[in-house]
N, CA and C of each residue as an Amber inpcrd file, in Angstrom:
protein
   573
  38.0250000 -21.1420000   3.1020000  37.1180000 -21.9120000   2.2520000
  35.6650000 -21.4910000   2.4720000  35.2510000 -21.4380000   3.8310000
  33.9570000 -20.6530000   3.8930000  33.6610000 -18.9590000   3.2480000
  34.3690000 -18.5950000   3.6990000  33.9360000 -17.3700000   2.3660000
  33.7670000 -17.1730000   0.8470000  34.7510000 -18.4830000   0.6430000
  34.5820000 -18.5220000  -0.5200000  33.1110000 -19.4640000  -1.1190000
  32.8370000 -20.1900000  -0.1940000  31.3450000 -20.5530000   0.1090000
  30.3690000 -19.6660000  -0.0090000  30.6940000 -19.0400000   0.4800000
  29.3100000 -17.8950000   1.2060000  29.7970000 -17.1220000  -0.3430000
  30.8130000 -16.8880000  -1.1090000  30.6560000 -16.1250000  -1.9760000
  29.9680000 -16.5390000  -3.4140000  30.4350000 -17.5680000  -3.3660000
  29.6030000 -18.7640000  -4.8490000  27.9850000 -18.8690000  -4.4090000
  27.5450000 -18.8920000  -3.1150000  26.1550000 -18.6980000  -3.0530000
  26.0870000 -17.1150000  -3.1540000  26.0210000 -16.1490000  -2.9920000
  26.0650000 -15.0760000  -3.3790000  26.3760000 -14.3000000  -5.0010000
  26.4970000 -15.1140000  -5.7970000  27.0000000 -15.0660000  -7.2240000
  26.1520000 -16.2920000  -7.5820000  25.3330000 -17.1640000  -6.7900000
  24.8840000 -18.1910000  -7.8500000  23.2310000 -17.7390000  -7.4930000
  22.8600000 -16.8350000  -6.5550000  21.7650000 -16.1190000  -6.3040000
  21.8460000 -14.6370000  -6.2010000  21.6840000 -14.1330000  -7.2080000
  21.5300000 -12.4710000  -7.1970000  20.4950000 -11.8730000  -6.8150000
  19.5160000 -12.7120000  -6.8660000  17.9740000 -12.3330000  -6.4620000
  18.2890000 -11.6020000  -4.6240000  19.6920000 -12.1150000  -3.8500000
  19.5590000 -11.9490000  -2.6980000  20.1080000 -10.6150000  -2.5770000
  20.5920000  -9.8520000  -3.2410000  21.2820000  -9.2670000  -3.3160000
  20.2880000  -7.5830000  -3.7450000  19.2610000  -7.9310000  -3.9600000
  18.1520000  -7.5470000  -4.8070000  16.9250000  -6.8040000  -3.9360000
  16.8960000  -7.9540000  -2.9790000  15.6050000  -8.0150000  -2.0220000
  16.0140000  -7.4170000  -0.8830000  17.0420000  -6.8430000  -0.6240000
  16.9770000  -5.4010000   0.6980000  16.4760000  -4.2590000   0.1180000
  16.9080000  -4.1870000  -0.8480000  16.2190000  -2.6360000  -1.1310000
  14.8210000  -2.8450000  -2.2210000  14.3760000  -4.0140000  -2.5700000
  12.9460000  -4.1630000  -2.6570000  12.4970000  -4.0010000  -1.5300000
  12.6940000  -4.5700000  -0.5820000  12.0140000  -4.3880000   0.9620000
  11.8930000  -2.8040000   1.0460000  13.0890000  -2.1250000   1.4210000
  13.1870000  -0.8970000   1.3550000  12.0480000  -0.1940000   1.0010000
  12.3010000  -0.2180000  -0.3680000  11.0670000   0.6720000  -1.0690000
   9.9280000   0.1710000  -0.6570000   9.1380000  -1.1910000  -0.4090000
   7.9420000  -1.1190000   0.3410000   7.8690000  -0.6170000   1.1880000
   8.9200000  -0.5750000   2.3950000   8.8560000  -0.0820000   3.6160000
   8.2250000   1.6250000   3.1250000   9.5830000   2.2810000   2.3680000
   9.2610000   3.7300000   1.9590000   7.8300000   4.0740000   1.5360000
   7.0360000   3.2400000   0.0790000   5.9820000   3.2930000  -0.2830000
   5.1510000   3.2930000   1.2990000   5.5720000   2.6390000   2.1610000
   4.1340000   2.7260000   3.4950000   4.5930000   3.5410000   4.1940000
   5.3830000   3.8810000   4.3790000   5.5880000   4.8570000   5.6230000
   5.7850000   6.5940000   5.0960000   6.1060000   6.5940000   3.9840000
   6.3080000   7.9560000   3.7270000   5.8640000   8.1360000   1.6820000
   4.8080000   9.0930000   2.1970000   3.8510000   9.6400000   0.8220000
   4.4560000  10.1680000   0.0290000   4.7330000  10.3400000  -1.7240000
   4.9920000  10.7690000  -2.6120000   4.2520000  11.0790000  -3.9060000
   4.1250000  12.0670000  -4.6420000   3.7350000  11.6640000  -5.9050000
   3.8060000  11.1090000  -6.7790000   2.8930000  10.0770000  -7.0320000
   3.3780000   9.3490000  -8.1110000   3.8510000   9.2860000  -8.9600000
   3.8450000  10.9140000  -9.7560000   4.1860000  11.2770000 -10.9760000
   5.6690000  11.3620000 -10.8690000   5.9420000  12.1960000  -9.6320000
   7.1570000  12.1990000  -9.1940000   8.3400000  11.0070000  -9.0130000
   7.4910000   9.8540000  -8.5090000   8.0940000   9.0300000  -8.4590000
   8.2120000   7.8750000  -9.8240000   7.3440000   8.0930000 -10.4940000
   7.5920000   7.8390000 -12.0090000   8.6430000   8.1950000 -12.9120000
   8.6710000   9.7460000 -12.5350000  10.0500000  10.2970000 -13.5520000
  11.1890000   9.8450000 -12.8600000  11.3310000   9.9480000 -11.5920000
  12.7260000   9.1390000 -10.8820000  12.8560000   7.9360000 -11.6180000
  12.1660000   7.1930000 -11.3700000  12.4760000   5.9800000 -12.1300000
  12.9210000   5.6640000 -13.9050000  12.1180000   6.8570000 -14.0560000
  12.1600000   6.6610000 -15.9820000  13.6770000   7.1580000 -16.1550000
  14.2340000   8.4740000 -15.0480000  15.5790000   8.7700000 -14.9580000
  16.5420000   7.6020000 -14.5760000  16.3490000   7.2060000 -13.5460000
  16.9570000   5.7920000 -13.1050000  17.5100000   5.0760000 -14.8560000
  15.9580000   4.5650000 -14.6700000  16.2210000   3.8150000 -15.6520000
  17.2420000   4.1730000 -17.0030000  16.8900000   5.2500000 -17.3740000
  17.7750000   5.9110000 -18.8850000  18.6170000   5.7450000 -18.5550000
  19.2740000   5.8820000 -16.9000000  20.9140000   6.1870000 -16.6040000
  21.5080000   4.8350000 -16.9790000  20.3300000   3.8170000 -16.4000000
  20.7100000   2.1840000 -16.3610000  21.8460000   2.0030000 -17.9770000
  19.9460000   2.3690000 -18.7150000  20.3440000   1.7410000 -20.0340000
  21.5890000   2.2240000 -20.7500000  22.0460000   3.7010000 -20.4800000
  23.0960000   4.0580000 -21.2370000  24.2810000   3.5120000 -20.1340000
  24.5410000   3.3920000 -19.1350000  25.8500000   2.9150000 -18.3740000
  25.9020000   1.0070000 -19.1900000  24.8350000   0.6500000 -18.9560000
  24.8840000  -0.5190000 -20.2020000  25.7790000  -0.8830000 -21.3340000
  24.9090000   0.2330000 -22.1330000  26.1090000   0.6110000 -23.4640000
  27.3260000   1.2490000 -22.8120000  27.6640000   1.7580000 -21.8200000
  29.0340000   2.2700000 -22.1060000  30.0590000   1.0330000 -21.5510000
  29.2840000   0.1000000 -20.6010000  30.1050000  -1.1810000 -20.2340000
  30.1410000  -1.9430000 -21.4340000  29.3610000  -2.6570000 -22.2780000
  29.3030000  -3.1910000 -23.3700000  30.4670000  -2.5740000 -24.2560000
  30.7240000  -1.2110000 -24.1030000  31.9040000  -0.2690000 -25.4820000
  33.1840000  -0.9870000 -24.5630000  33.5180000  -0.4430000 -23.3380000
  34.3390000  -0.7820000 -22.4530000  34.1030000  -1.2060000 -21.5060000
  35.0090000  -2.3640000 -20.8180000  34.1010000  -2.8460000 -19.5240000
  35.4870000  -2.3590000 -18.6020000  34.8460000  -1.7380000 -17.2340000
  35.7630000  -1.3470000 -16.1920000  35.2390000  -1.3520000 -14.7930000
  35.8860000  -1.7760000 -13.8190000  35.6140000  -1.8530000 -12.4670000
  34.6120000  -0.8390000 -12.0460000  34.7160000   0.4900000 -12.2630000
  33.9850000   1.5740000 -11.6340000  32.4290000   1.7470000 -12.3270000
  32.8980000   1.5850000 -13.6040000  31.5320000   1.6220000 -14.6520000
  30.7570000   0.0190000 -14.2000000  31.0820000  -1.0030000 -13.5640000
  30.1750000  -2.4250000 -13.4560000  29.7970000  -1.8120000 -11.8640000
  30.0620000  -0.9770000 -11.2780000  29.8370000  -0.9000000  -9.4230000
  28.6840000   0.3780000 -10.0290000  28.7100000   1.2230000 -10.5920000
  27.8860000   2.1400000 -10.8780000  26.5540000   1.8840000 -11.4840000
  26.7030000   0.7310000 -12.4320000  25.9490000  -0.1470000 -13.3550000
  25.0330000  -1.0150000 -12.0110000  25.6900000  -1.4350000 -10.9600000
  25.1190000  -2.5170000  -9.9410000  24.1190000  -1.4180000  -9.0740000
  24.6740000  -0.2380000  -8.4980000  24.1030000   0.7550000  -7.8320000
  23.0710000   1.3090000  -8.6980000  22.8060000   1.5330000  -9.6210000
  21.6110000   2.0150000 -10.6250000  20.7960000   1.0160000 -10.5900000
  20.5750000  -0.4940000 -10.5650000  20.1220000  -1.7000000 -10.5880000
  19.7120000  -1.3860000  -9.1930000  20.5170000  -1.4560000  -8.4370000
  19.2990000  -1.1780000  -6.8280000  18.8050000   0.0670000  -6.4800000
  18.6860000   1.2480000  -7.7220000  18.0640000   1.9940000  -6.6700000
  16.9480000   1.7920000  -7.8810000  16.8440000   1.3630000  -9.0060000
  15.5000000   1.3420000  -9.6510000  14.8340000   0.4690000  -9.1880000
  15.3300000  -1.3750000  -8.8230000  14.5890000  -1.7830000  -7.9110000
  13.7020000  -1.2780000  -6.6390000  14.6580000  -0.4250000  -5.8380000
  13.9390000  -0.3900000  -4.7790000  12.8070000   1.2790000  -5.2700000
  13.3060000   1.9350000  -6.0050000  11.9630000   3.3390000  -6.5750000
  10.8470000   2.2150000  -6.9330000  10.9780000   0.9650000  -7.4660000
   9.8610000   0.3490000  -8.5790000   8.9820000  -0.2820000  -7.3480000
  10.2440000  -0.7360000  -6.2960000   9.1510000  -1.2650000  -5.5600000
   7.9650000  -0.3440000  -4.6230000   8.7480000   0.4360000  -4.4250000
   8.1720000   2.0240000  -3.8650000   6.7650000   2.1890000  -4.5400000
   7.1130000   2.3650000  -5.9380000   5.9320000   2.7270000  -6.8450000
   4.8500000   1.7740000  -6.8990000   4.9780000   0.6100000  -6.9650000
   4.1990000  -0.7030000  -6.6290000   3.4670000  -0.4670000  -5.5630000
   4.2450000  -0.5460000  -4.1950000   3.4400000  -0.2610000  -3.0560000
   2.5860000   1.0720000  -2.8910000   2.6600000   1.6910000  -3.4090000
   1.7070000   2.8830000  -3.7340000   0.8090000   2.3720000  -4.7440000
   0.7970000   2.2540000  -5.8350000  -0.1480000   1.4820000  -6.6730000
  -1.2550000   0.6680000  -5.9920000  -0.4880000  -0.1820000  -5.3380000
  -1.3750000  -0.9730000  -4.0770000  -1.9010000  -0.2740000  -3.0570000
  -1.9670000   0.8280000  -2.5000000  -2.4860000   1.4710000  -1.6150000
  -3.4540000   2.2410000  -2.1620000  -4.8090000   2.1140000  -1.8020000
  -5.8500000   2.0780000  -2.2340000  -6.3160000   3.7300000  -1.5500000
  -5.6260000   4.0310000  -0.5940000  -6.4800000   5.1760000  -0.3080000
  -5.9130000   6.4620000  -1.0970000  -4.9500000   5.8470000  -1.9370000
  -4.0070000   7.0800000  -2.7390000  -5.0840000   6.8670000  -4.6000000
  -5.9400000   6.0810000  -4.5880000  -6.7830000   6.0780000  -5.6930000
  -7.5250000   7.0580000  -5.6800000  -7.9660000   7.4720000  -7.3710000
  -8.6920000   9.1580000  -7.1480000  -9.9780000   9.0020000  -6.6930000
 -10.7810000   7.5580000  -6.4690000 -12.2390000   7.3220000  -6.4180000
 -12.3570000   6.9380000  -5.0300000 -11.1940000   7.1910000  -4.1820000
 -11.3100000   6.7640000  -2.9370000 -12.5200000   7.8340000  -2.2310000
 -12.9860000   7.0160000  -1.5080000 -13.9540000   8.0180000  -0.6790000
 -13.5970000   8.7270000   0.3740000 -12.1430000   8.5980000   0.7360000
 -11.4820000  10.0590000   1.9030000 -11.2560000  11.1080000   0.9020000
 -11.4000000  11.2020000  -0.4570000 -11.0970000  11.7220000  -1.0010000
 -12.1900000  12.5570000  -1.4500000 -13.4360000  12.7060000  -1.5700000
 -14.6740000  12.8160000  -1.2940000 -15.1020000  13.7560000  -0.5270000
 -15.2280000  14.8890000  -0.3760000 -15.8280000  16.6680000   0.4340000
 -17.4470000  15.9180000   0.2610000 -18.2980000  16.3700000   1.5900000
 -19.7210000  17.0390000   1.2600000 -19.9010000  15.9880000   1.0730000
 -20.1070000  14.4660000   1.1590000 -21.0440000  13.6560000   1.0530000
 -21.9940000  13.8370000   1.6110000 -23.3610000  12.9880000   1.0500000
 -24.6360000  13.0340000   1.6900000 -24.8380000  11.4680000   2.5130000
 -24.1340000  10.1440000   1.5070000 -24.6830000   8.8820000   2.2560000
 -23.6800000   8.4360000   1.2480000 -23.9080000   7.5250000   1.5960000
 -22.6650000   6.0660000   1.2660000 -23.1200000   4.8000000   1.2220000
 -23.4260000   4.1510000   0.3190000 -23.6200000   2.7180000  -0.0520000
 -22.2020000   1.6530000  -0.3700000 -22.8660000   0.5310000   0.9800000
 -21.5580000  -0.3100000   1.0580000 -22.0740000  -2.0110000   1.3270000
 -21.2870000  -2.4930000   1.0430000 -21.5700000  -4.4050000   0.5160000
 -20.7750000  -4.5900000   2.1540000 -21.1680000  -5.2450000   2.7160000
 -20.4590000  -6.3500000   3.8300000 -19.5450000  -7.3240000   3.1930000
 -18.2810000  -7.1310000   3.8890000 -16.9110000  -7.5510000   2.8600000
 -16.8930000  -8.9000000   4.0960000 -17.1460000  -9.4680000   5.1690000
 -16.7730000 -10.2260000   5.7950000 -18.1660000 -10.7890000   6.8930000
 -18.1120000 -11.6780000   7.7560000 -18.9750000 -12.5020000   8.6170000
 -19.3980000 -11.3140000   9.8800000 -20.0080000 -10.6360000  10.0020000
 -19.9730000  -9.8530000  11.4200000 -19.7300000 -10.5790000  12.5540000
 -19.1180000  -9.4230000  13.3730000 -18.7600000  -9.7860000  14.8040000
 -19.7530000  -9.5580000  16.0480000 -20.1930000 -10.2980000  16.7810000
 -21.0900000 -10.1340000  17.7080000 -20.0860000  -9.2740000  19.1190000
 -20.2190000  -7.8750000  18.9180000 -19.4960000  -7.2180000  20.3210000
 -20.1870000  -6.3890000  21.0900000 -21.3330000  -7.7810000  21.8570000
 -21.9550000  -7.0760000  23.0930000 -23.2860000  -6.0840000  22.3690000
 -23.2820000  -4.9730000  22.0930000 -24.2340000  -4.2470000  22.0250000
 -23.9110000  -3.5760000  20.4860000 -23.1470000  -4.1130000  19.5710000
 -23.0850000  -4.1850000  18.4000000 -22.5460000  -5.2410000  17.7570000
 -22.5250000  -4.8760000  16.4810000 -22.3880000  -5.8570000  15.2820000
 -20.9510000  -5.1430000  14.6920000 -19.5390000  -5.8330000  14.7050000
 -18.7240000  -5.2420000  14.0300000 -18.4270000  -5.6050000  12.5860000
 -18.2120000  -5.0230000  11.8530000 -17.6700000  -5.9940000  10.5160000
 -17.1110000  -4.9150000   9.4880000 -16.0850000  -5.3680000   8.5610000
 -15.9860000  -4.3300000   7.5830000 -16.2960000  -4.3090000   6.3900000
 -16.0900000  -2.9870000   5.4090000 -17.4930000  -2.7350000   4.3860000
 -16.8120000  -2.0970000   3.3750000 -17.0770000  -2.3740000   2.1380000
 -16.9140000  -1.8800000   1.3500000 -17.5270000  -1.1980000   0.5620000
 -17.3470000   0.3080000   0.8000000 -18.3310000   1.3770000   0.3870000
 -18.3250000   1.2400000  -1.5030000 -19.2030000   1.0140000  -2.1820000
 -19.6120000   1.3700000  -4.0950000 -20.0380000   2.5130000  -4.2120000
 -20.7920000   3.4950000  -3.8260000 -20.9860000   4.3160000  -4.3950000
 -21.1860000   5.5710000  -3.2770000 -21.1350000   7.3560000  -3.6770000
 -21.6040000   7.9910000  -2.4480000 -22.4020000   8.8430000  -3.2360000
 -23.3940000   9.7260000  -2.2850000 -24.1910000  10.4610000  -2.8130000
 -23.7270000  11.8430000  -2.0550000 -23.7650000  12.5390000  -3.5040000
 -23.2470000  14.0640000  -3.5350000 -23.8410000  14.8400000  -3.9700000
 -24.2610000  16.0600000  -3.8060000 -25.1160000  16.8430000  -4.6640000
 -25.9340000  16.3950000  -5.2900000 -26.9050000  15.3330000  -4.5770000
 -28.0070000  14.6090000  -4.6540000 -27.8860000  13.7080000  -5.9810000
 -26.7810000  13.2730000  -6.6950000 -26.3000000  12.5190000  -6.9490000
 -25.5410000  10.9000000  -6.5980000 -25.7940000  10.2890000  -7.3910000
 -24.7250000   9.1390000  -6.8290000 -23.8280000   8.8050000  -7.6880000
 -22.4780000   8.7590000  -7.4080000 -21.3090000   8.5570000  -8.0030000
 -20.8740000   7.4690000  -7.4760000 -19.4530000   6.9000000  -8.4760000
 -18.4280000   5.6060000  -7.8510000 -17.4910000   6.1330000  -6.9840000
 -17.0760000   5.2760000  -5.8220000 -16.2100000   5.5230000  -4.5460000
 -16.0560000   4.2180000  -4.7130000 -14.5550000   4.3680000  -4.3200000
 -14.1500000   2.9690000  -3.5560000 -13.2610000   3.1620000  -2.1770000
 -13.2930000   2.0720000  -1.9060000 -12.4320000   2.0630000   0.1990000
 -13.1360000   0.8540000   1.1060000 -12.3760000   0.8550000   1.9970000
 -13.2670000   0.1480000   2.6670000 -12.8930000   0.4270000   4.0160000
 -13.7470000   0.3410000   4.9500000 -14.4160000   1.0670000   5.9900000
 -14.5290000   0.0440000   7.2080000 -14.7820000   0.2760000   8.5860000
 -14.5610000  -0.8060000   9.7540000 -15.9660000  -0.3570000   9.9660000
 -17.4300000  -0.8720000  10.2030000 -18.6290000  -0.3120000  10.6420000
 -18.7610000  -1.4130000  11.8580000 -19.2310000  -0.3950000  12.7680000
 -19.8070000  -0.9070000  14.3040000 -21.4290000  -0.1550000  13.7620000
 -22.1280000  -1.6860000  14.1360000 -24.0710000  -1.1610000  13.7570000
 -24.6010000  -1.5210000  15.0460000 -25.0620000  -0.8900000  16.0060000
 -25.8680000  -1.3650000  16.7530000 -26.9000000  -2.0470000  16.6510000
 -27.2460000  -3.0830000  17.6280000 -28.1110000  -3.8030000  17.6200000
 -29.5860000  -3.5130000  17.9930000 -29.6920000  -2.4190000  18.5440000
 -31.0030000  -1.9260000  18.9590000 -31.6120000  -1.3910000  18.0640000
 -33.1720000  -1.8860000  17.7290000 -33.6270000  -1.2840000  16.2390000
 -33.6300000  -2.0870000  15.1890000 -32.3990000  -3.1300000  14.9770000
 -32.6240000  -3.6920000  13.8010000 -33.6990000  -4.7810000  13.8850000
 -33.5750000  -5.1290000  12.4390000 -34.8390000  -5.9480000  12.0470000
 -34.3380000  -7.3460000  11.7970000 -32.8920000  -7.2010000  11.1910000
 -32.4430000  -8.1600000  10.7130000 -30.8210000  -8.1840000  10.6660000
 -30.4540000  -9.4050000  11.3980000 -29.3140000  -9.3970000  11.7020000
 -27.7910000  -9.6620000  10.3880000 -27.0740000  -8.5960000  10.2500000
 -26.3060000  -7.9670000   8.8670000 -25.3150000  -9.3630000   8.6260000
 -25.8350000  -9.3220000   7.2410000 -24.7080000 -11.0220000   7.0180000
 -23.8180000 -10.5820000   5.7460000 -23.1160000 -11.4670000   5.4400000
 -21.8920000 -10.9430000   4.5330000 -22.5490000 -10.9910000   2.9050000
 -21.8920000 -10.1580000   2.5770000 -22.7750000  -9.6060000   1.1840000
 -23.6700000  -8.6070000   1.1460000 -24.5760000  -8.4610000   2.2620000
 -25.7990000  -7.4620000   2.4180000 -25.4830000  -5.7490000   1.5860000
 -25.7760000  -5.2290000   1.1450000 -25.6120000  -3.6700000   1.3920000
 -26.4550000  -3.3160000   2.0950000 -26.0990000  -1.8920000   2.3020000
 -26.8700000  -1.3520000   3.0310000 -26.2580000   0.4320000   2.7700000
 -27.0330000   1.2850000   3.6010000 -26.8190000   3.0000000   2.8900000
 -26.6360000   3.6940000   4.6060000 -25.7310000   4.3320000   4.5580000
 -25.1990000   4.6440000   6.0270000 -25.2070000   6.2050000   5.7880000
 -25.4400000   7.3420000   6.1010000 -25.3550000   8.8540000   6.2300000
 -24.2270000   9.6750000   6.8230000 -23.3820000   9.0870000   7.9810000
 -22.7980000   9.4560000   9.0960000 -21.4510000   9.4100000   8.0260000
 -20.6870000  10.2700000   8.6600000 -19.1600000  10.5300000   7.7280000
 -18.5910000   9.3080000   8.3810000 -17.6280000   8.7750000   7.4950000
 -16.2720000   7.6200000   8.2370000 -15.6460000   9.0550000   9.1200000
 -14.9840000   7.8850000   9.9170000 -14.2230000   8.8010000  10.8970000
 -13.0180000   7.9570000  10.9480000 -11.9380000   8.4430000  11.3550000
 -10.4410000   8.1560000  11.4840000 -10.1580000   7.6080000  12.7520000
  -9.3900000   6.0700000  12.8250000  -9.5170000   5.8530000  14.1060000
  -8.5830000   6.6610000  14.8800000  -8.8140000   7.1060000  16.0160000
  -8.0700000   7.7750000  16.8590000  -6.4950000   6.7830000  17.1000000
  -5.3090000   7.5660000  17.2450000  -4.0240000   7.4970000  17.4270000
  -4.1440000   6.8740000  18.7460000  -3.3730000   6.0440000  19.0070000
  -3.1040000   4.9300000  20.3930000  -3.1480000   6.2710000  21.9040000
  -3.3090000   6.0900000  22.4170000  -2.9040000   7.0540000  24.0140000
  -1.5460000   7.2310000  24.4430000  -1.4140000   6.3050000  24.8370000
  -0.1120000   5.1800000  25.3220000   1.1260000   4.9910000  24.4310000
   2.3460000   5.6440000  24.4000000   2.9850000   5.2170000  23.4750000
   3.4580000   3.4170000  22.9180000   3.0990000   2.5750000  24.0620000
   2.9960000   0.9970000  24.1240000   1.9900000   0.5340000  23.7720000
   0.9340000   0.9670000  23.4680000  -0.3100000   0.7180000  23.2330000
  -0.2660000   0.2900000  21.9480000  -1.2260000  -0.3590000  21.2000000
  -1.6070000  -1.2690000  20.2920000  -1.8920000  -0.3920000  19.0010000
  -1.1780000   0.2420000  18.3890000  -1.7050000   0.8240000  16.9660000
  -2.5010000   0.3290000  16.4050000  -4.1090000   0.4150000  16.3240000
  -5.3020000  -0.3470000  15.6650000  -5.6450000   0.6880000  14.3320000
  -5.2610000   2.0460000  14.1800000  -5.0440000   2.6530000  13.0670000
  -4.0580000   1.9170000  12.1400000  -2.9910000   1.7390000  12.8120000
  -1.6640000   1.4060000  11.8020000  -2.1870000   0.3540000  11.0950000
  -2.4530000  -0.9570000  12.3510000  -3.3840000  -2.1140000  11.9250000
  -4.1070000  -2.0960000  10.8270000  -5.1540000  -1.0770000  10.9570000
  -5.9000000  -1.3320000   9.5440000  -6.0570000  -0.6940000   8.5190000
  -4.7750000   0.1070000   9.0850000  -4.2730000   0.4310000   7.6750000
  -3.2130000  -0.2350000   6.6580000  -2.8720000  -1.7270000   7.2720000
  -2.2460000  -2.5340000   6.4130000  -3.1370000  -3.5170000   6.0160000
  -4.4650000  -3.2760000   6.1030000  -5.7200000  -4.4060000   5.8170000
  -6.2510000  -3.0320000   4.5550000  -5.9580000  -1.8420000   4.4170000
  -6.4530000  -1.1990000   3.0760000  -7.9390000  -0.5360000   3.9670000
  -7.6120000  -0.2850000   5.4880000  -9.2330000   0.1850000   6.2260000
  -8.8450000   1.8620000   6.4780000
């Protein structure tokens, strides 16, 4: 009787059935890079296969053709979710500023409250525009800035801009294989 429990909830929620390999594909979208384009036509393939196994269950319906029909249903889910989570990842945008050779300076808005740490000011920033070939263009990203406190005039509050020269830099990889991934970290904050 319990399985047959566990099976009527399993048939009266398909959504559950759905959400491993949505997970999946987020997981994939973060951990491992693709082209989008690439991963577009997978899906548009996916999909065509969907729609015609459709019609051929609708002409005839058969055990092998509804399991093939279910397996096409999770792998476009989990490509779509893939594609989503890339969509959402901001440093794969063409206006991103890692994306950016030869800057000269970088103009950025204070995205949060600064942190008082000792002999700086931490907080993070969201760079608008960079200057290139003595130009200024649109960039977007956002950035972790440590400002020292020595020198300033006025202590950096949220909203401020301000114009910085120095390249972003990449946080360095943990030491320690136990150690605290603060790259990984903020790179699920879009830093």
């Amino acid at each position: 009787y319990s399985n047959l429990r566990g099976m009527r909830v399993w048939n009266q929620t398909p959504v559950l059935r759905f959400l491993p390999f949505f997970i999946a594909g987020m997981f994939s979208g973060f951990y491992f890079q693709i082209s989008p384009v690439l991963l577009f036509i997978c899906s548009l393939f996916v999909f065509g296969l969907f729609v015609i196994q459709l019609i051929r269950i609708h002409k005839k319906y058969t055990f092998l053709a509804v399991r093939f029909f279910g397996l096409l249903a999770y792998l476009f889910v989990f490509l779509c979710s893939w594609g989503f989570t890339l969509l959402k990842t901001e440093k794969e945008y063409p206006f991103h500023f890692s994306k950016q050779k030869n800057c000269e300076a970088y103009l950025a808005v204070i995205c949060e409250d600064p942190k008082d740490k000792g002999n700086s000011y931490r907080f993070e920033a969201k760079i608008l525009q960079i200057k290139k070939d003595s130009s200024w263009c649109y960039a977007e990203g956002r950035v972790l800035v440590y400002m020292r406190k020595n020198g300033l005039v006025k202590i950096p509050d949220y909203g401020d801009s301000f114009l910085f020269m120095k390249q972003p830099e990449k946080v360095k990889d943990p030491m320690n294989p136990e150690q605290f991934d603060f790259r990984k970290w903020l790179s699920t904050r879009q830093i």
